[in-house]
Each structure stands twice: as C-alpha cells, then as structure tokens.
Coordinates of C-alpha atoms and ligand atoms in Angstrom, one line a residue:
X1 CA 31.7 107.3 59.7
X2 CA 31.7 104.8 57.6
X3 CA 34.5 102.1 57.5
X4 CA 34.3 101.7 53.5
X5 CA 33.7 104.0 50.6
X6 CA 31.5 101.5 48.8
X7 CA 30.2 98.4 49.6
X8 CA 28.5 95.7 47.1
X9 CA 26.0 94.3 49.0
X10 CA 24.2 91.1 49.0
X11 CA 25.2 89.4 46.3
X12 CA 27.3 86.1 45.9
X13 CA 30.7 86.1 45.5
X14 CA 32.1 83.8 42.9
X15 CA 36.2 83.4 43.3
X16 CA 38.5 81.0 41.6
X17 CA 37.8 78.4 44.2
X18 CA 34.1 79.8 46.2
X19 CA 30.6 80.7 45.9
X20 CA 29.3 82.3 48.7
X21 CA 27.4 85.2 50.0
X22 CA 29.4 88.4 50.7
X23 CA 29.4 91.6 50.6
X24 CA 32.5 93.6 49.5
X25 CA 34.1 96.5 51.1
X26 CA 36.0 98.8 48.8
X27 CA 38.3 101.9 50.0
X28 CA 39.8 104.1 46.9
X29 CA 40.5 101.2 44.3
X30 CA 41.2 98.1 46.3
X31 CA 38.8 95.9 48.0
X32 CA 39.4 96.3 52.0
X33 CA 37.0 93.2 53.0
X34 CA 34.8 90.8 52.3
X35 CA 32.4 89.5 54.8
X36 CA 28.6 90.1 56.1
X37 CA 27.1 93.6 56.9
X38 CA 29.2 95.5 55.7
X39 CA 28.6 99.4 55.9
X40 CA 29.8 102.0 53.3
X41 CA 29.4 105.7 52.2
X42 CA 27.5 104.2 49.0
X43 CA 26.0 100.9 48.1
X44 CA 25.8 99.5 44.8
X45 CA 23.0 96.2 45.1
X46 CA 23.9 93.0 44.2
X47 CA 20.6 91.0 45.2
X48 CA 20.3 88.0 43.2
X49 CA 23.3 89.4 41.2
X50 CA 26.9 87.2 41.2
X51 CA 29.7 89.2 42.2
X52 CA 32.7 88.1 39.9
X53 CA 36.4 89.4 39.9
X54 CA 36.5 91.2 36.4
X55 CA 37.2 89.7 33.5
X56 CA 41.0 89.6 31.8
X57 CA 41.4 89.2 28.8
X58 CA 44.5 87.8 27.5
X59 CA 44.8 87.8 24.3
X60 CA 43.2 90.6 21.9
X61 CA 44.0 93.1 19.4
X62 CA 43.1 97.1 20.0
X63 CA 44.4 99.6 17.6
X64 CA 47.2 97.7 15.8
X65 CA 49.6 99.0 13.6
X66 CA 49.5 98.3 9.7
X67 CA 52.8 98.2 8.1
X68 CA 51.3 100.2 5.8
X69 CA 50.4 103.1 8.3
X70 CA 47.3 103.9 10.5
X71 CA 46.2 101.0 12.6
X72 CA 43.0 98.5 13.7
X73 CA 39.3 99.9 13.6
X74 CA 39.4 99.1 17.2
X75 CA 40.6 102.1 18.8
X76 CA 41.3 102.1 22.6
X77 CA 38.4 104.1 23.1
X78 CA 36.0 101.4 21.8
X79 CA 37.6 98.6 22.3
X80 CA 37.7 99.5 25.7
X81 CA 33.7 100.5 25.9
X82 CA 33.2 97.5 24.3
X83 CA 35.1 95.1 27.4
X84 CA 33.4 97.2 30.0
X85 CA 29.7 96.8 28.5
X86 CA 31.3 92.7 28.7
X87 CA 32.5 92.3 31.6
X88 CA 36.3 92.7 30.8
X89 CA 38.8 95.2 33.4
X90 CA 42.2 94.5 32.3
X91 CA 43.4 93.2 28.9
X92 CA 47.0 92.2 27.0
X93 CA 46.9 93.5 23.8
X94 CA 49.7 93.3 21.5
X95 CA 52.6 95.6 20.0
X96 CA 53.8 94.6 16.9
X97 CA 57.2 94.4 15.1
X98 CA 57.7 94.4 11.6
X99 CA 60.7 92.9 9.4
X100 CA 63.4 95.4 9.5
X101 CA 62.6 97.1 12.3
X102 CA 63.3 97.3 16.3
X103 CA 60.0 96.7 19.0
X104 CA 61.0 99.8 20.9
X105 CA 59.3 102.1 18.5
X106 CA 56.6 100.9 18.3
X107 CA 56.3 99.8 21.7
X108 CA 56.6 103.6 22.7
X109 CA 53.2 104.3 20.1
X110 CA 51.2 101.7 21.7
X111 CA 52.0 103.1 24.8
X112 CA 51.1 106.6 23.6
X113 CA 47.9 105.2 22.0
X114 CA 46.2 102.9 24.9
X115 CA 47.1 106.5 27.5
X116 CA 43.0 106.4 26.0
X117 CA 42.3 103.0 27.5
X118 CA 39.2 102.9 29.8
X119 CA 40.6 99.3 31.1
X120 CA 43.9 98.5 32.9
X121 CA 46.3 96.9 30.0
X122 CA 49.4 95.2 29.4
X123 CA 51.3 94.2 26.3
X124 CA 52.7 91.2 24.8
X125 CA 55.7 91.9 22.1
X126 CA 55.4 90.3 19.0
X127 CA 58.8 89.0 17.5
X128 CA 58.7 88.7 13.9
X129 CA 62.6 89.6 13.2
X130 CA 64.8 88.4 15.4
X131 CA 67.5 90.4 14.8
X132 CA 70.5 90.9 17.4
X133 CA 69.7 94.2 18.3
X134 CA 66.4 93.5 19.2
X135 CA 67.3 90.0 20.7
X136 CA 70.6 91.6 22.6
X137 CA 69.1 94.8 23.5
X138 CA 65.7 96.1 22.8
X139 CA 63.9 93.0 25.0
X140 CA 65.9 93.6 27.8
X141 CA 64.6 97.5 27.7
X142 CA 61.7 96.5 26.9
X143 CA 61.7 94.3 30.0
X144 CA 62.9 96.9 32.5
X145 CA 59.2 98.8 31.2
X146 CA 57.4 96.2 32.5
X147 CA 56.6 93.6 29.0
X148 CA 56.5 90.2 30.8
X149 CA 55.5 88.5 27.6
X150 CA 56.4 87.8 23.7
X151 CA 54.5 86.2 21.0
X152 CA 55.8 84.3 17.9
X153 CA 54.0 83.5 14.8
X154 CA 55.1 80.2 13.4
X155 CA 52.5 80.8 10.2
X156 CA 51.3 84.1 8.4
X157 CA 54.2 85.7 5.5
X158 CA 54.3 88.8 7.2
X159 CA 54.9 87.6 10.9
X160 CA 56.8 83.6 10.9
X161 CA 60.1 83.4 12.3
X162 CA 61.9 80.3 11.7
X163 CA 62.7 77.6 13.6
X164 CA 66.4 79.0 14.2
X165 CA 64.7 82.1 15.4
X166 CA 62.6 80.7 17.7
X167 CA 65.0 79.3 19.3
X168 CA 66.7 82.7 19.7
X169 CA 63.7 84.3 21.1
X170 CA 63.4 81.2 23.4
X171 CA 66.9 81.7 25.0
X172 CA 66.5 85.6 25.5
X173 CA 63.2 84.8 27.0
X174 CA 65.0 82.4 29.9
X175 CA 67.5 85.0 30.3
X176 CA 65.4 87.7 31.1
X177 CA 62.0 86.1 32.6
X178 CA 59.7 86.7 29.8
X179 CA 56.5 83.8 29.1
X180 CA 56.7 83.3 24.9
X181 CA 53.0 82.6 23.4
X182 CA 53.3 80.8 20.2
X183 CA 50.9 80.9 17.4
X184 CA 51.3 77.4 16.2
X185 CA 50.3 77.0 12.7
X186 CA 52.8 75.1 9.6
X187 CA 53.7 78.0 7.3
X188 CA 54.6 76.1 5.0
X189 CA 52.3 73.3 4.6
X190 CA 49.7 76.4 4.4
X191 CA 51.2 77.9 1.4
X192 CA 52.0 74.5 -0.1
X193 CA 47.8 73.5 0.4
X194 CA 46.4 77.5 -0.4
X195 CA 48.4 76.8 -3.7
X196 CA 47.2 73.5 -4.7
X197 CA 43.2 75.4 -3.5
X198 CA 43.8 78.4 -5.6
X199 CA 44.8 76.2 -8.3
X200 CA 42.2 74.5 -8.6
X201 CA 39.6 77.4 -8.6
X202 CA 38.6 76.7 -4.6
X203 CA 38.9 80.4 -3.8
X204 CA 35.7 81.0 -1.4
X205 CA 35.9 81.8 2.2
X206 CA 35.1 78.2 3.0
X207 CA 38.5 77.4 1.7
X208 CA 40.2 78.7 4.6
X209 CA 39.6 75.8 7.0
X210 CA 40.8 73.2 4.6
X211 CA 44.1 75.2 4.0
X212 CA 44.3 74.3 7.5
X213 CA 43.0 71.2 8.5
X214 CA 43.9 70.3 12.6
X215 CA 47.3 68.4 11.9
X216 CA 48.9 71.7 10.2
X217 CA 47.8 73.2 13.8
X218 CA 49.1 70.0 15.5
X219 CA 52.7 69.8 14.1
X220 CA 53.5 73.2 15.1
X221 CA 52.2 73.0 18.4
X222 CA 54.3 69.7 18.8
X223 CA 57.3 71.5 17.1
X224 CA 57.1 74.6 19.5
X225 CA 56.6 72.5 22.6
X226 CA 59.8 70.4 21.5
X227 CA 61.8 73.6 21.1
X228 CA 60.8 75.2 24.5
X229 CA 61.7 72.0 26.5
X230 CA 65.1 72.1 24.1
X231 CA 65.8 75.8 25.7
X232 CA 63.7 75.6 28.9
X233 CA 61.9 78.2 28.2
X234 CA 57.6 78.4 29.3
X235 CA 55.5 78.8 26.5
X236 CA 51.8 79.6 26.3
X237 CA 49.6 77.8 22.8
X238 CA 47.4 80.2 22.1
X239 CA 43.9 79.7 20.3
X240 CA 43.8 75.9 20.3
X241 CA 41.2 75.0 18.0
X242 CA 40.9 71.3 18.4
X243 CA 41.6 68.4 21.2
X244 CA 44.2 66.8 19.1
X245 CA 46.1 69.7 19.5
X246 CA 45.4 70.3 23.2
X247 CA 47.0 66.3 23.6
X248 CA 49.9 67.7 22.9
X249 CA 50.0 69.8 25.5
X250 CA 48.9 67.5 27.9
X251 CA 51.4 65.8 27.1
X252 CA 53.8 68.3 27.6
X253 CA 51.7 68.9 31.3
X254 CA 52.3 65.2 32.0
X255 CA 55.9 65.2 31.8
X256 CA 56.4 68.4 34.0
X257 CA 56.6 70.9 31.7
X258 CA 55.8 74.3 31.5
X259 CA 53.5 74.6 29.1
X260 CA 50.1 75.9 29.1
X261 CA 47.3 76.1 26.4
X262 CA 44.4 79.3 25.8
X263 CA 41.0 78.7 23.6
X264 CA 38.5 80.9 22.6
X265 CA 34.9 80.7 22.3
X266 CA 34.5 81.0 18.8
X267 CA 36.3 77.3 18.9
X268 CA 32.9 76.2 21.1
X269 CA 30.1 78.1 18.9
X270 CA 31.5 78.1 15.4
X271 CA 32.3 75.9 12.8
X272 CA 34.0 75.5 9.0
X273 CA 30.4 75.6 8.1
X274 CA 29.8 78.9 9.4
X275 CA 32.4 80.3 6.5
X276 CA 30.5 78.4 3.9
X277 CA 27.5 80.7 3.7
X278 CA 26.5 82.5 0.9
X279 CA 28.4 85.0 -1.1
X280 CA 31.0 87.1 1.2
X281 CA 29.4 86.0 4.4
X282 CA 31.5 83.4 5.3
X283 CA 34.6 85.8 5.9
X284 CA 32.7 87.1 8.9
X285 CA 33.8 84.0 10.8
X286 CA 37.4 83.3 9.3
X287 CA 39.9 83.2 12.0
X288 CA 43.3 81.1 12.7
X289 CA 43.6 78.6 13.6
X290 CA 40.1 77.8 11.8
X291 CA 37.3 76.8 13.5
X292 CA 36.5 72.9 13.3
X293 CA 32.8 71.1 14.2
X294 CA 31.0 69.8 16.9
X295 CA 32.9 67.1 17.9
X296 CA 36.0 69.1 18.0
X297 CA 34.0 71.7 20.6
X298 CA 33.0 68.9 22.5
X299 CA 36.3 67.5 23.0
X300 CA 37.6 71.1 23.7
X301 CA 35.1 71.1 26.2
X302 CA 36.9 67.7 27.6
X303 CA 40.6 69.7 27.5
X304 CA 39.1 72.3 29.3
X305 CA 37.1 70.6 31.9
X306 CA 40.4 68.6 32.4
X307 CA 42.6 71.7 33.0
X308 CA 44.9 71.4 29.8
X309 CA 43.3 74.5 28.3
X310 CA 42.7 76.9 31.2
X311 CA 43.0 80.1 29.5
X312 CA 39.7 81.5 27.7
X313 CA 40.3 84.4 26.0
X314 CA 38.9 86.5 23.0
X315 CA 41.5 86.9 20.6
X316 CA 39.3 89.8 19.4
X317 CA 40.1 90.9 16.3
X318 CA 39.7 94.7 14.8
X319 CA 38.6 93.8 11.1
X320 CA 35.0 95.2 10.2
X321 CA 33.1 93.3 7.2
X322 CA 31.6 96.5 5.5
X323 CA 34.6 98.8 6.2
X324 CA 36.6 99.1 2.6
X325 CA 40.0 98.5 5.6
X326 CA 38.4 95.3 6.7
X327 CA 37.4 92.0 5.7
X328 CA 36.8 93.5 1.9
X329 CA 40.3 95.4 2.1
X330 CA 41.1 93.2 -1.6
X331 CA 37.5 92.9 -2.5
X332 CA 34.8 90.4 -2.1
X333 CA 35.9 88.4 -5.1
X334 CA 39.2 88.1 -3.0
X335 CA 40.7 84.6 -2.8
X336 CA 40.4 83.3 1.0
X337 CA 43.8 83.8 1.4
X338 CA 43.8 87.3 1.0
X339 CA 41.0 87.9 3.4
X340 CA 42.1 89.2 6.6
X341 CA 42.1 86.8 9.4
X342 CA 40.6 87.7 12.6
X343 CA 37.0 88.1 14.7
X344 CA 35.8 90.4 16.9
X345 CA 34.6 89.2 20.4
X346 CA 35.7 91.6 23.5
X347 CA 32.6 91.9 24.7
X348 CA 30.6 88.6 24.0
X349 CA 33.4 86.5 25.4
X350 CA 31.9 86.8 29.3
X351 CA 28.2 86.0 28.0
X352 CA 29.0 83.3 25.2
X353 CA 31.3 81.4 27.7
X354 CA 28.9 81.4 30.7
X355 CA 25.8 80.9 28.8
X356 CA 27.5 77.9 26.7
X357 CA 29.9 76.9 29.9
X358 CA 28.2 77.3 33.1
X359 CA 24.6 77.2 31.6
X360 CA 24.8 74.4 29.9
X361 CA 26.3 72.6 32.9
X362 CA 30.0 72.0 30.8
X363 CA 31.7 74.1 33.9
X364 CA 30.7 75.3 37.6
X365 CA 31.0 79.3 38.3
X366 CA 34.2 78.8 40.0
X367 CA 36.0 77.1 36.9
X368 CA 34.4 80.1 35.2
X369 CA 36.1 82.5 37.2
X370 CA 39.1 80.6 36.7
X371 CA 39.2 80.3 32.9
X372 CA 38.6 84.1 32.3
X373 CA 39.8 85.8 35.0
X374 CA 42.0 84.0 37.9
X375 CA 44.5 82.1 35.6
X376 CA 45.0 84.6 33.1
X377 CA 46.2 87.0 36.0
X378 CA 48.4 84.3 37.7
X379 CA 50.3 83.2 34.2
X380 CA 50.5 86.7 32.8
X381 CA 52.1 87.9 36.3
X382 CA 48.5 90.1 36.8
X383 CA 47.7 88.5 40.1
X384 CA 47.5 89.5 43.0
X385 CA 46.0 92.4 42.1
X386 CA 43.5 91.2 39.3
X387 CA 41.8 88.1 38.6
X388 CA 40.8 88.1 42.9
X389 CA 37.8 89.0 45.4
X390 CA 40.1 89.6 48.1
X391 CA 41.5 92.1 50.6
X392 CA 44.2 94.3 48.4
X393 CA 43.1 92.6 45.3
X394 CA 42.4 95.6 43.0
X395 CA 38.5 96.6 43.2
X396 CA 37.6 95.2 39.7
X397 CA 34.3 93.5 40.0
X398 CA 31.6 92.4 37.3
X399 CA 27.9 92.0 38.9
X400 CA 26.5 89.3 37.0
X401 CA 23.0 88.5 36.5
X402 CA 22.7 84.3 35.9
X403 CA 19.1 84.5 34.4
X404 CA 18.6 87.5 32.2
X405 CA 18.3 86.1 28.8
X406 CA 19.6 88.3 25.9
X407 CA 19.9 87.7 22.0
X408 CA 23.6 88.3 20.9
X409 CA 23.6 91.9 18.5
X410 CA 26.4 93.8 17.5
X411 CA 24.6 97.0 19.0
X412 CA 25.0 95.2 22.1
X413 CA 28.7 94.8 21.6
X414 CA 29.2 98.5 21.6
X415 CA 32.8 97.7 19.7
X416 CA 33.3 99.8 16.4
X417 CA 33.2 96.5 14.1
X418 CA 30.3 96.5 11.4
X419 CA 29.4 92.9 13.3
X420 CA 29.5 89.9 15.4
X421 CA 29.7 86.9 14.2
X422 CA 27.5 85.7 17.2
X423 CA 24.8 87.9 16.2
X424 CA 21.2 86.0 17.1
X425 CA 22.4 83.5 19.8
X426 CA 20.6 83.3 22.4
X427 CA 22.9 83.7 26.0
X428 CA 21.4 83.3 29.5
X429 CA 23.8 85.6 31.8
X430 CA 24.8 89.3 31.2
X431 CA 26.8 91.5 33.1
X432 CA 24.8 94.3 34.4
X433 CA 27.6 96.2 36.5
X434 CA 31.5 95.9 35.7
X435 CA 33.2 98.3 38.5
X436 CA 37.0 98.6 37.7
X437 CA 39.2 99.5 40.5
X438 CA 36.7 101.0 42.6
X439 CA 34.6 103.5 39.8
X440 CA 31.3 101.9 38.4
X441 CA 32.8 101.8 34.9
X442 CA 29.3 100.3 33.2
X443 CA 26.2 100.0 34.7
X444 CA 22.9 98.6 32.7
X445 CA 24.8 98.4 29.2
X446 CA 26.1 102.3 30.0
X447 CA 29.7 103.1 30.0
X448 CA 30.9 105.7 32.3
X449 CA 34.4 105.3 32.7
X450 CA 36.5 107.8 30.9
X451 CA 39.0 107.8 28.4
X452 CA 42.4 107.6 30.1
X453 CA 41.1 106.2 33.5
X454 CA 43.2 103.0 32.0
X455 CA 46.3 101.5 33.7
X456 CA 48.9 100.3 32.1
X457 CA 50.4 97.8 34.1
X458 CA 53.8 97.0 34.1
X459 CA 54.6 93.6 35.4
X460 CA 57.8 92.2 37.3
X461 CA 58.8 89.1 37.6
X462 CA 57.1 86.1 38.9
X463 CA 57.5 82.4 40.1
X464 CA 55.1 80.5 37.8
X465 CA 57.3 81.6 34.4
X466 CA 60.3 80.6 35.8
X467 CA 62.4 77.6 34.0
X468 CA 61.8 74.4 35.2
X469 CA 66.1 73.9 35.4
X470 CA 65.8 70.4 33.3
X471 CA 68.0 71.1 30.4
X472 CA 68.6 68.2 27.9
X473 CA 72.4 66.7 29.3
X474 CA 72.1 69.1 31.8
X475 CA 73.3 71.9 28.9
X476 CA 72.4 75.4 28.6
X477 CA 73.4 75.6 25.1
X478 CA 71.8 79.2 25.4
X479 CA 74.9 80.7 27.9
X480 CA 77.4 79.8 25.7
X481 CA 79.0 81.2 22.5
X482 CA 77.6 82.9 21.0
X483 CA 74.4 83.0 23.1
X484 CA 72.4 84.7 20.8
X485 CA 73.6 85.4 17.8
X486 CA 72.4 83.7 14.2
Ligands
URP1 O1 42.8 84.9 13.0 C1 43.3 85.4 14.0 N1 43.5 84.7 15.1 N2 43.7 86.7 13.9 C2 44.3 87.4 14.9 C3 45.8 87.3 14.9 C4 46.3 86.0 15.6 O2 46.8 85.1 15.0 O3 46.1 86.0 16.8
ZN2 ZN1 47.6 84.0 16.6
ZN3 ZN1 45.3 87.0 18.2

C-alpha cells in the first residue's frame, strides 16, 4: 500500500523562500509531504520540470455584471480554462454594486454564476454607493459569507465615490476586518483633461494615456493613503503603473503603515505607444491606469525588486476587440473616452512575468513565487492553504518548464477574448501541468477540470489586515456619532 495517492516526482520545488529538489506527496486534495522517494498510487513526472505552488490571481474580472443587463464575455467557464492552461488555481474576482442599489444582490448572482468555476475563487465587493444600508448592514452580511475584501474606485463616472465616502467605507472596513483596494485615479482632473482632448479634436485611442499622465495616478494614491492612515484602515493600490506612484507607498511602508501596492505585467511589456497604432488598434492595449514607457517599467522593476509592489496580478479584463459588446461597443470612430477600459491577461500573466522577470534575471524563482502566488494568499487571508508547497497546504501545484520557448497567441490563451494584446512575444517558460487541489486540472495545454469542480472560498479573519491602533490624537473619530452615517 501506498502511503500517498499521488506523488510528483523529481522535480524542483520552488516556494516563497526555497528551491530545492522534492518530491511531493498528495492524499485527496492536500499535500501530505514533501521530501525524497516518495511512493504513491500514481506519479505525475516532474524531471527537469519546476514544481510551483499555483498561481493566485488577485485581481481580475470574470463574468461581470453590466448595469445594463447580461455581463463580461469572460464567462466562468472560460475564464477559468483560460487560468488553468496559465498556471493560475484560485482567483478574486469582483462583485459589483451599482448606484442605487445594495451589494447583497448581486453578491448572491456572482455566487450563483462562478458555482461554474473550474478554479477556487473569492470576491472582492466593489463600493460605488455608499449608502447606510449597505455601509450599516449589507457589509457586515456580506462579511459573515466570507468577503474579506472591498474595492473603491476613486476615478470612472459610473463607479467614484467621494472622498466623504471613502472615508465611510474606510471606517466600516476597521470595524468589521475587511482589507479596502483602491483604484487610485483623479476623477476629476480626468474629465477636466478628456474635455480640453476632445476639444481639441485629439479623439484616438492614443489619447487615453495623456488624459492620464502619472501625477493624476499619483495624487490619488497619495490622497487614499492619507485617508486610510486618517481612519486606520489597510488598504491595497492596485495596478500601479509607474515608480512615482509606488514612492508613495513606500513611503507609506517606511512610516509603518499598512499599505501595500499590486502591478501588472502589462505595466512591464507595454507602453502609451502601443495605443498609438493605426486605426482602432490601439484600443487593444487601453487599460487604467495607462501604461507609461520604458523607464517607467524599469523603475517598476526597482519597486518590485525592493518589495514596495509585491503583488503581480492580471487585472484581466473581459472586453473582446471584434465583439460588437467589446472594445467597439460605441464604434470604432468612438472618442477614447468612450472605449472601454480593460485587457485581457489570465492566462499570459505566469509566462510574461517569468519570461520578462526570472529570465531576464530582474527576479530569482523564489521572488517569483512570491509575487504571484505566496503574498497574494497571505494579504488576501488565502494562505495557508494556497500560495504554499507544504504539508496541509492545499494540493495546487503548476509544473513548470524554465526552457520551453513559446510565441505569445491568443489560441494559446484559451480565454473567449477575440485577442491578446501580447500576441507574438516571445516567452521562455510555460506551464505544462497546473494540478489544483489534488486533480491534474491541465496537462500539455489541455484542460480537464470540470465546470463546478471550483471553490469558493470564504475567508475569516486574519492578523496581517488588522489596524495598526495609531490613530491621529489617539481618536477613533469612526466609534463615535454618528459612526457611519453621511
Ligand atoms: O482598465 C482597467 N484596469 N479595467 C478594469 C477595471 C479596473 O479598473 O480595474
Ligand atoms: Zn481598477
Ligand atoms: Zn481591475
């Protein structure tokens, strides 16, 4: 009899802080042991393979809701097939709220759509009306069902709270242990600039970065940072574009707070450039914040090599460029500010980041490991059962292969998007095996896990959100009267 059900032998084991050779002992879905000769039912081979936790992906969007009805190309179904054939096990996706309404709602239909999911999931809550019911009594339900997170916009017409707001959402968050992410952009020195560009006839795609430029990013990170010391409250910046926006959150870092700050790889491979090619093109690559040019990426590259960003996520994106729903929803003669913001990347994120990362000699496996697997776990209140090679971590492994060389196409990405905006580049690193808690869920580009095999995991509290107790005079303006009320 055999003391395992599956063992992956022979390859070496990359963790947040190791690299060593290991086999890995797996009983139902949790790994039972890592160590030499190990002897299972079945044996998946991982000769001259890397043996990775599986990804987690922090930060994406799968099958969200229009106000208008229907939702996101990306279904769960795909967006799912898509992480597997990356890489990717678990992923936080969002549930939206819109003005006017509660975030129970719809928090009950993204539940009901990702019971499809092939990978294990969470949600953050978006907060775009902070209204006292929802503030009083719909986070702390939603809470008790296991959200451990919230996202505010501080840009976008639809989705920007104010200030006052903010501060609200802020003060229920200490109360009830929840981290806030903040999408920092100035709302209105966007409008104010897209007016003065549509004005003046600069409609293209291009126009997007320079409705934009980094200190519009910069002020609001600076503004949200301020605000959550003001409350106490721990706050994640999310898609930092630029290393004059991750200062400020070294700053913050410096002077003990908790603050922490996630980039993307589209912020290391693309540029404003890439949205000044010909014709519609250019919306293929238009995301917020935008991205910059090559000195920003390098000095990204600085932030994250100095810990400041240690989040890498996709912020995948579910808008495809052909689909009349997508990109061209208003046409292609659209201004750039009616072009929907947003890229696609679930499934590149893993290759692009250890290609450009690890190849390149910008990060060592380990920080790899930590940037897209380990931390995201440990901040999002994942760990331990994802983000680790260890015994009763969750059996969610990616078998990597360092030297297979691929060329980036959107057939390869296996989401439902009409594109990548990576397609041609060149990666050297692909996963050939992703097994998610104990099932091989992809092998050789083919995925085999089935719709519904997905977790949703609820999360309960954890240390690492908790506030830090330095209030400004010592005074928790958010205890007292009235506490949360406008
Ligand atoms: O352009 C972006 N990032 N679209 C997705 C929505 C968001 O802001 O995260
Ligand atoms: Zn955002
Ligand atoms: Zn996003």
């Amino acid at each position: 009899m055999s003391d395992y059900e599956l063992v992956v032998a022979g390859g070496t084991v990359v963790t947040a802080s190791d690299v060593f050779r290991a086999d890995v002992g797996i009983v139902g879905e949790r790994i039972v042991a890592v160590g030499l000769d190990l002897k299972g039912e079945r044996r998946v081979e991982a000769d001259g393979l890397l043996v990775m936790p599986g990804g987690v992906d922090s930060h994406c969007h799968i099958e969200q809701l229009k106000e208008a009805g229907g939702a996101d190309e990306e279904t769960w179904i795909s967006g799912s097939t898509s992480a597997l054939a990356g890489g990717t096990t678990s992923v936080i996706t969002f549930s939206t709220q819109f003005k006017g309404g509660g975030i129970l709602k719809p928090l009950a239909e993204y539940r009901r759509r990702a019971s499809q999911a092939m990978v294990d999931y969470s949600f953050h809550q978006i907060i775009s009306d902070a209204s006292d019911e929802v503030i009083l009594n719909e986070i702390p339900e939603a809470v008790a069902s296991g959200i451990r997170s919230l996202k505010v916009f501080l840009t976008y017409e639809d989705a920007h709270i104010s200030d006052r707001d903010f501060l609200r959402v802020l003060a229920a968050a200490r109360h009830h242990g929840l981290l806030v992410t903040v999408h920092c952009e100035n709302y209105e020195a966007i409008n104010w600039r897209t007016a003065a560009l549509l004005a003046a006839g600069h409609v293209e795609p291009k126009y997007h970065a320079w409705s934009r430029p980094p200190m519009i990013e910069r002020e609001a990170t600076h503004r949200a940072i301020a605000l959550a010391e003001l409350v106490d409250t721990p706050i994640q910046i999310f898609h930092v574009s630029c290393p004059e926006v991750a200062a400020e959150i070294a700053q913050a870092q410096a002077r003990g707070l908790k603050v922490w700050g996630e980039t993307c790889p589209q912020y290391f491979v693309l540029s404003a450039k890439d949205m000044d090619r010909p014709g519609f093109e250019g919306a293929k690559f238009m995301c917020s914040p935008s991205p910059r040019d090559a000195q920003a990426s390098a000095g990204l590259w600085d932030m994250v090599r100095m810990g400041t960003l240690d989040v890498i996520s996709s912020d995948h994106s579910g808008w495809g460029y052909m689909s009349p729903v997508g990109k061209r929803v208003h046409g292609t003669n659209a201004p750039f500010s009616d072009i929907p913001n947003g890229i696609p990347g679930l499934g590149s994120r893993l290759p692009l980041l250890f290609s450009e990362g690890v190849g390149k000699g910008r990060i060592d496996l380990c920080q790899f490991v930590r940037l897209t697997s380990a931390n995201p776990a440990k901040l999002f209140g994942l760990s331990p059962r994802k983000g680790r090679i260890a015994p009763g971590a969750d059996a969610d492994l990616v078998l990597w292969d360092p030297k297979k060389q691929v060329t980036i196409t959107n057939a390869l990405m296996q989401h439902t998007i009409d594109y990548t905006p990576y397609e041609g580049m060149e990666v050297t690193g692909w996963p050939v095996a992703t097994i998610r808690r104990g099932a091989v869920a992809m092998q050789d580009g083919k995925v085999l896990a089935q719709p519904g095999s997905g977790q949703f995991l609820a999360r309960a509290p954890y240390d690492m959100i908790k506030p830090t107790g330095r209030l400004p005079f010592g005074f928790d303006a958010s205890l007292h009267a009235p506490p949360y009320s406008k």
